[in-house]
């Protein structure tokens, strides 16, 4: 056991996510350059920056949609740098996308049930589930967690845009994730919907850590404990929300002309 403990300690088992020197090139263009970041289990972090800063490319490398050109990525101590996306999902990593990936012809609760089923051992079963099925109950609980109980039987195509974004959060919560990447969840939301989003994110179980990419600093800084600022594919600054918000260089870069 001592050797196992030493090995796990050596690979950083105490951290949810570790990036070491991650670089991603597209031809001669460096979308990410030498990005090093450590996120603890249960930590909530914002990754902020203007368009082209490298935020989405960073997410794509973490999820396995892109493999880094160089560098390493560890998820709860395991080197997942070369893992395909489905292997990272099996280990508890989830992600939302800027563009909705929902089934518009199905109900809210059916969308969530399918997400729960998709990450379960019985996902290939053709048997119709009973109302007492554990996954049915899990879907009902997730619908309630994202404030969609009143519209659970409505078709997704009938939901408002804000409700569809809330539903995406429910899908990301399917299957007891350990860590979630939220890709601009407040984009296109009304002020009321943004307030509801803050409530939903703030109420997530404490053990679920996440990184949120968000242009709306008012939303992002209310739901995180740490902030990473990116600029031109590099980490520009890191700190607590108050430090970042009051930093003169951040204000000039992010709140001046470059924020979009």
GROMACS .gro file of C-alpha atoms in nm:
model
  260
    1UNK     CA    1   0.000   0.000   0.000
    2UNK     CA    2   0.287   0.236   0.074
    3UNK     CA    3   0.417   0.210  -0.282
    4UNK     CA    4   0.067   0.268  -0.422
    5UNK     CA    5   0.022   0.573  -0.202
    6UNK     CA    6   0.358   0.708  -0.311
    7UNK     CA    7   0.275   0.652  -0.676
    8UNK     CA    8  -0.062   0.827  -0.647
    9UNK     CA    9   0.098   1.113  -0.460
   10UNK     CA   10   0.363   1.144  -0.727
   11UNK     CA   11   0.106   1.189  -1.003
   12UNK     CA   12  -0.093   1.446  -0.809
   13UNK     CA   13  -0.389   1.241  -0.684
   14UNK     CA   14  -0.483   1.532  -0.461
   15UNK     CA   15  -0.590   1.743  -0.757
   16UNK     CA   16  -0.899   1.714  -0.974
   17UNK     CA   17  -0.730   1.857  -1.281
   18UNK     CA   18  -0.367   1.926  -1.363
   19UNK     CA   19  -0.235   2.076  -1.683
   20UNK     CA   20   0.140   2.092  -1.726
   21UNK     CA   21   0.291   2.286  -2.015
   22UNK     CA   22  -0.008   2.228  -2.242
   23UNK     CA   23   0.046   2.370  -2.591
   24UNK     CA   24  -0.187   2.333  -2.889
   25UNK     CA   25  -0.079   2.433  -3.238
   26UNK     CA   26  -0.297   2.465  -3.547
   27UNK     CA   27  -0.034   2.478  -3.818
   28UNK     CA   28   0.182   2.775  -3.730
   29UNK     CA   29  -0.082   2.923  -3.499
   30UNK     CA   30  -0.040   2.862  -3.126
   31UNK     CA   31  -0.389   2.852  -2.977
   32UNK     CA   32  -0.242   2.753  -2.638
   33UNK     CA   33   0.114   2.809  -2.522
   34UNK     CA   34   0.265   2.638  -2.216
   35UNK     CA   35  -0.053   2.643  -2.005
   36UNK     CA   36  -0.001   2.511  -1.652
   37UNK     CA   37  -0.298   2.497  -1.414
   38UNK     CA   38  -0.401   2.304  -1.104
   39UNK     CA   39  -0.762   2.271  -0.984
   40UNK     CA   40  -0.851   2.101  -0.655
   41UNK     CA   41  -1.144   1.859  -0.608
   42UNK     CA   42  -1.460   2.062  -0.549
   43UNK     CA   43  -1.296   2.387  -0.660
   44UNK     CA   44  -1.500   2.626  -0.874
   45UNK     CA   45  -1.292   2.831  -1.114
   46UNK     CA   46  -1.362   3.082  -1.390
   47UNK     CA   47  -1.147   3.103  -1.702
   48UNK     CA   48  -1.189   3.450  -1.847
   49UNK     CA   49  -1.049   3.636  -2.144
   50UNK     CA   50  -1.146   3.810  -2.464
   51UNK     CA   51  -1.233   3.625  -2.786
   52UNK     CA   52  -0.932   3.435  -2.917
   53UNK     CA   53  -0.772   3.405  -2.573
   54UNK     CA   54  -0.770   3.025  -2.599
   55UNK     CA   55  -1.049   2.941  -2.354
   56UNK     CA   56  -1.248   2.702  -2.574
   57UNK     CA   57  -0.931   2.536  -2.705
   58UNK     CA   58  -0.834   2.478  -2.343
   59UNK     CA   59  -1.168   2.304  -2.282
   60UNK     CA   60  -1.128   2.096  -2.597
   61UNK     CA   61  -0.787   1.972  -2.479
   62UNK     CA   62  -0.924   1.884  -2.134
   63UNK     CA   63  -1.219   1.690  -2.282
   64UNK     CA   64  -1.013   1.516  -2.549
   65UNK     CA   65  -1.183   1.682  -2.847
   66UNK     CA   66  -0.835   1.812  -2.930
   67UNK     CA   67  -0.514   1.643  -2.820
   68UNK     CA   68  -0.244   1.883  -2.702
   69UNK     CA   69   0.057   1.924  -2.926
   70UNK     CA   70   0.270   1.897  -2.613
   71UNK     CA   71   0.224   1.887  -2.237
   72UNK     CA   72   0.028   1.659  -2.004
   73UNK     CA   73  -0.325   1.652  -1.859
   74UNK     CA   74  -0.410   1.459  -1.543
   75UNK     CA   75  -0.760   1.398  -1.411
   76UNK     CA   76  -0.772   1.296  -1.044
   77UNK     CA   77  -0.412   1.179  -1.069
   78UNK     CA   78  -0.448   0.977  -1.390
   79UNK     CA   79  -0.268   1.081  -1.706
   80UNK     CA   80  -0.551   1.128  -1.959
   81UNK     CA   81  -0.352   1.329  -2.215
   82UNK     CA   82  -0.411   1.080  -2.497
   83UNK     CA   83  -0.752   0.949  -2.381
   84UNK     CA   84  -1.052   0.984  -2.617
   85UNK     CA   85  -1.348   1.186  -2.486
   86UNK     CA   86  -1.559   0.881  -2.387
   87UNK     CA   87  -1.283   0.754  -2.157
   88UNK     CA   88  -1.273   1.089  -1.978
   89UNK     CA   89  -1.653   1.084  -1.947
   90UNK     CA   90  -1.631   0.737  -1.789
   91UNK     CA   91  -1.397   0.883  -1.529
   92UNK     CA   92  -1.643   1.155  -1.433
   93UNK     CA   93  -1.567   1.451  -1.661
   94UNK     CA   94  -1.860   1.638  -1.817
   95UNK     CA   95  -1.899   1.941  -2.041
   96UNK     CA   96  -2.164   2.177  -2.174
   97UNK     CA   97  -2.124   2.342  -2.514
   98UNK     CA   98  -2.198   2.688  -2.652
   99UNK     CA   99  -2.429   2.525  -2.908
  100UNK     CA  100  -2.715   2.319  -2.764
  101UNK     CA  101  -2.698   1.941  -2.806
  102UNK     CA  102  -3.053   1.851  -2.702
  103UNK     CA  103  -3.330   1.633  -2.848
  104UNK     CA  104  -3.598   1.893  -2.934
  105UNK     CA  105  -3.867   1.632  -3.010
  106UNK     CA  106  -3.843   1.471  -2.666
  107UNK     CA  107  -3.961   1.597  -2.329
  108UNK     CA  108  -3.737   1.759  -2.072
  109UNK     CA  109  -3.739   1.458  -1.843
  110UNK     CA  110  -3.679   1.216  -2.132
  111UNK     CA  111  -3.371   1.416  -2.236
  112UNK     CA  112  -3.234   1.389  -1.884
  113UNK     CA  113  -3.325   1.021  -1.857
  114UNK     CA  114  -3.135   0.944  -2.177
  115UNK     CA  115  -2.832   1.131  -2.042
  116UNK     CA  116  -2.846   0.923  -1.723
  117UNK     CA  117  -2.891   0.607  -1.926
  118UNK     CA  118  -2.602   0.695  -2.154
  119UNK     CA  119  -2.349   0.691  -1.871
  120UNK     CA  120  -2.494   0.384  -1.695
  121UNK     CA  121  -2.400   0.019  -1.725
  122UNK     CA  122  -2.741  -0.071  -1.869
  123UNK     CA  123  -2.727   0.184  -2.149
  124UNK     CA  124  -2.768  -0.080  -2.422
  125UNK     CA  125  -3.075  -0.245  -2.269
  126UNK     CA  126  -3.390  -0.234  -2.484
  127UNK     CA  127  -3.628  -0.282  -2.193
  128UNK     CA  128  -3.870   0.001  -2.125
  129UNK     CA  129  -3.790   0.149  -1.782
  130UNK     CA  130  -4.037   0.129  -1.495
  131UNK     CA  131  -4.135   0.436  -1.298
  132UNK     CA  132  -3.943   0.287  -1.005
  133UNK     CA  133  -3.626   0.259  -1.215
  134UNK     CA  134  -3.337   0.428  -1.033
  135UNK     CA  135  -3.245   0.621  -1.348
  136UNK     CA  136  -3.599   0.755  -1.381
  137UNK     CA  137  -3.578   0.885  -1.026
  138UNK     CA  138  -3.232   1.027  -1.093
  139UNK     CA  139  -3.369   1.213  -1.395
  140UNK     CA  140  -3.655   1.356  -1.189
  141UNK     CA  141  -3.409   1.477  -0.924
  142UNK     CA  142  -3.188   1.646  -1.183
  143UNK     CA  143  -3.485   1.818  -1.345
  144UNK     CA  144  -3.573   1.961  -1.005
  145UNK     CA  145  -3.212   2.065  -0.938
  146UNK     CA  146  -3.209   2.288  -1.246
  147UNK     CA  147  -3.551   2.444  -1.171
  148UNK     CA  148  -3.739   2.275  -1.457
  149UNK     CA  149  -3.987   2.064  -1.260
  150UNK     CA  150  -4.287   2.266  -1.381
  151UNK     CA  151  -4.200   2.201  -1.747
  152UNK     CA  152  -4.059   1.848  -1.717
  153UNK     CA  153  -4.316   1.697  -1.956
  154UNK     CA  154  -4.291   1.974  -2.212
  155UNK     CA  155  -4.106   1.919  -2.541
  156UNK     CA  156  -3.761   2.075  -2.549
  157UNK     CA  157  -3.861   2.261  -2.868
  158UNK     CA  158  -4.122   2.447  -2.661
  159UNK     CA  159  -3.876   2.571  -2.398
  160UNK     CA  160  -3.732   2.919  -2.383
  161UNK     CA  161  -3.364   2.957  -2.467
  162UNK     CA  162  -3.282   3.006  -2.100
  163UNK     CA  163  -3.467   2.688  -2.003
  164UNK     CA  164  -3.273   2.495  -2.267
  165UNK     CA  165  -2.947   2.615  -2.111
  166UNK     CA  166  -3.073   2.501  -1.771
  167UNK     CA  167  -3.152   2.162  -1.923
  168UNK     CA  168  -2.795   2.135  -2.053
  169UNK     CA  169  -2.672   2.169  -1.696
  170UNK     CA  170  -2.898   1.879  -1.595
  171UNK     CA  171  -2.747   1.666  -1.872
  172UNK     CA  172  -2.397   1.750  -1.751
  173UNK     CA  173  -2.496   1.638  -1.400
  174UNK     CA  174  -2.606   1.293  -1.520
  175UNK     CA  175  -2.416   0.997  -1.385
  176UNK     CA  176  -2.257   1.156  -1.077
  177UNK     CA  177  -1.980   1.359  -1.242
  178UNK     CA  178  -1.667   1.456  -1.050
  179UNK     CA  179  -1.591   1.765  -1.256
  180UNK     CA  180  -1.778   1.979  -1.511
  181UNK     CA  181  -1.668   2.228  -1.775
  182UNK     CA  182  -1.933   2.494  -1.838
  183UNK     CA  183  -1.888   2.670  -2.174
  184UNK     CA  184  -2.055   3.014  -2.155
  185UNK     CA  185  -2.377   2.902  -1.983
  186UNK     CA  186  -2.500   3.263  -1.945
  187UNK     CA  187  -2.467   3.352  -2.314
  188UNK     CA  188  -2.794   3.492  -2.448
  189UNK     CA  189  -2.976   3.482  -2.113
  190UNK     CA  190  -3.195   3.759  -1.977
  191UNK     CA  191  -3.105   3.922  -1.641
  192UNK     CA  192  -3.369   3.708  -1.466
  193UNK     CA  193  -3.238   3.390  -1.629
  194UNK     CA  194  -2.883   3.483  -1.531
  195UNK     CA  195  -2.989   3.518  -1.168
  196UNK     CA  196  -3.148   3.173  -1.186
  197UNK     CA  197  -2.829   3.033  -1.340
  198UNK     CA  198  -2.629   3.172  -1.046
  199UNK     CA  199  -2.871   3.001  -0.806
  200UNK     CA  200  -2.839   2.667  -0.987
  201UNK     CA  201  -2.459   2.673  -1.000
  202UNK     CA  202  -2.429   2.788  -0.640
  203UNK     CA  203  -2.651   2.499  -0.523
  204UNK     CA  204  -2.453   2.221  -0.692
  205UNK     CA  205  -2.318   1.954  -0.454
  206UNK     CA  206  -1.996   2.073  -0.290
  207UNK     CA  207  -1.791   1.777  -0.413
  208UNK     CA  208  -1.851   1.864  -0.780
  209UNK     CA  209  -1.584   2.103  -0.900
  210UNK     CA  210  -1.613   2.298  -1.221
  211UNK     CA  211  -1.450   2.544  -1.456
  212UNK     CA  212  -1.673   2.804  -1.616
  213UNK     CA  213  -1.586   2.998  -1.931
  214UNK     CA  214  -1.796   3.309  -1.929
  215UNK     CA  215  -1.798   3.653  -2.090
  216UNK     CA  216  -2.033   3.784  -1.823
  217UNK     CA  217  -1.797   3.861  -1.534
  218UNK     CA  218  -2.091   3.946  -1.307
  219UNK     CA  219  -2.213   3.588  -1.337
  220UNK     CA  220  -1.873   3.420  -1.334
  221UNK     CA  221  -1.733   3.599  -1.029
  222UNK     CA  222  -2.042   3.518  -0.821
  223UNK     CA  223  -2.013   3.140  -0.859
  224UNK     CA  224  -1.637   3.076  -0.831
  225UNK     CA  225  -1.360   3.097  -0.575
  226UNK     CA  226  -1.069   3.138  -0.815
  227UNK     CA  227  -1.011   3.298  -1.154
  228UNK     CA  228  -0.767   3.233  -1.437
  229UNK     CA  229  -0.729   3.513  -1.691
  230UNK     CA  230  -0.610   3.413  -2.039
  231UNK     CA  231  -0.469   3.629  -2.315
  232UNK     CA  232  -0.334   3.517  -2.654
  233UNK     CA  233  -0.330   3.150  -2.554
  234UNK     CA  234  -0.140   3.201  -2.230
  235UNK     CA  235  -0.232   3.238  -1.866
  236UNK     CA  236  -0.217   3.609  -1.793
  237UNK     CA  237  -0.314   3.617  -1.424
  238UNK     CA  238  -0.467   3.404  -1.153
  239UNK     CA  239  -0.629   3.499  -0.824
  240UNK     CA  240  -0.944   3.531  -0.618
  241UNK     CA  241  -1.246   3.705  -0.780
  242UNK     CA  242  -1.192   4.028  -0.585
  243UNK     CA  243  -0.824   4.043  -0.681
  244UNK     CA  244  -0.897   3.988  -1.048
  245UNK     CA  245  -1.188   4.232  -1.056
  246UNK     CA  246  -0.982   4.513  -0.904
  247UNK     CA  247  -0.659   4.444  -1.093
  248UNK     CA  248  -0.570   4.744  -1.317
  249UNK     CA  249  -0.410   4.527  -1.589
  250UNK     CA  250  -0.716   4.302  -1.601
  251UNK     CA  251  -0.947   4.601  -1.623
  252UNK     CA  252  -0.746   4.748  -1.908
  253UNK     CA  253  -0.725   4.420  -2.097
  254UNK     CA  254  -1.066   4.270  -2.029
  255UNK     CA  255  -1.299   4.556  -1.949
  256UNK     CA  256  -1.142   4.802  -2.190
  257UNK     CA  257  -1.162   4.751  -2.563
  258UNK     CA  258  -1.070   4.384  -2.584
  259UNK     CA  259  -1.372   4.226  -2.418
  260UNK     CA  260  -1.615   4.066  -2.662
   0.00000   0.00000   0.00000
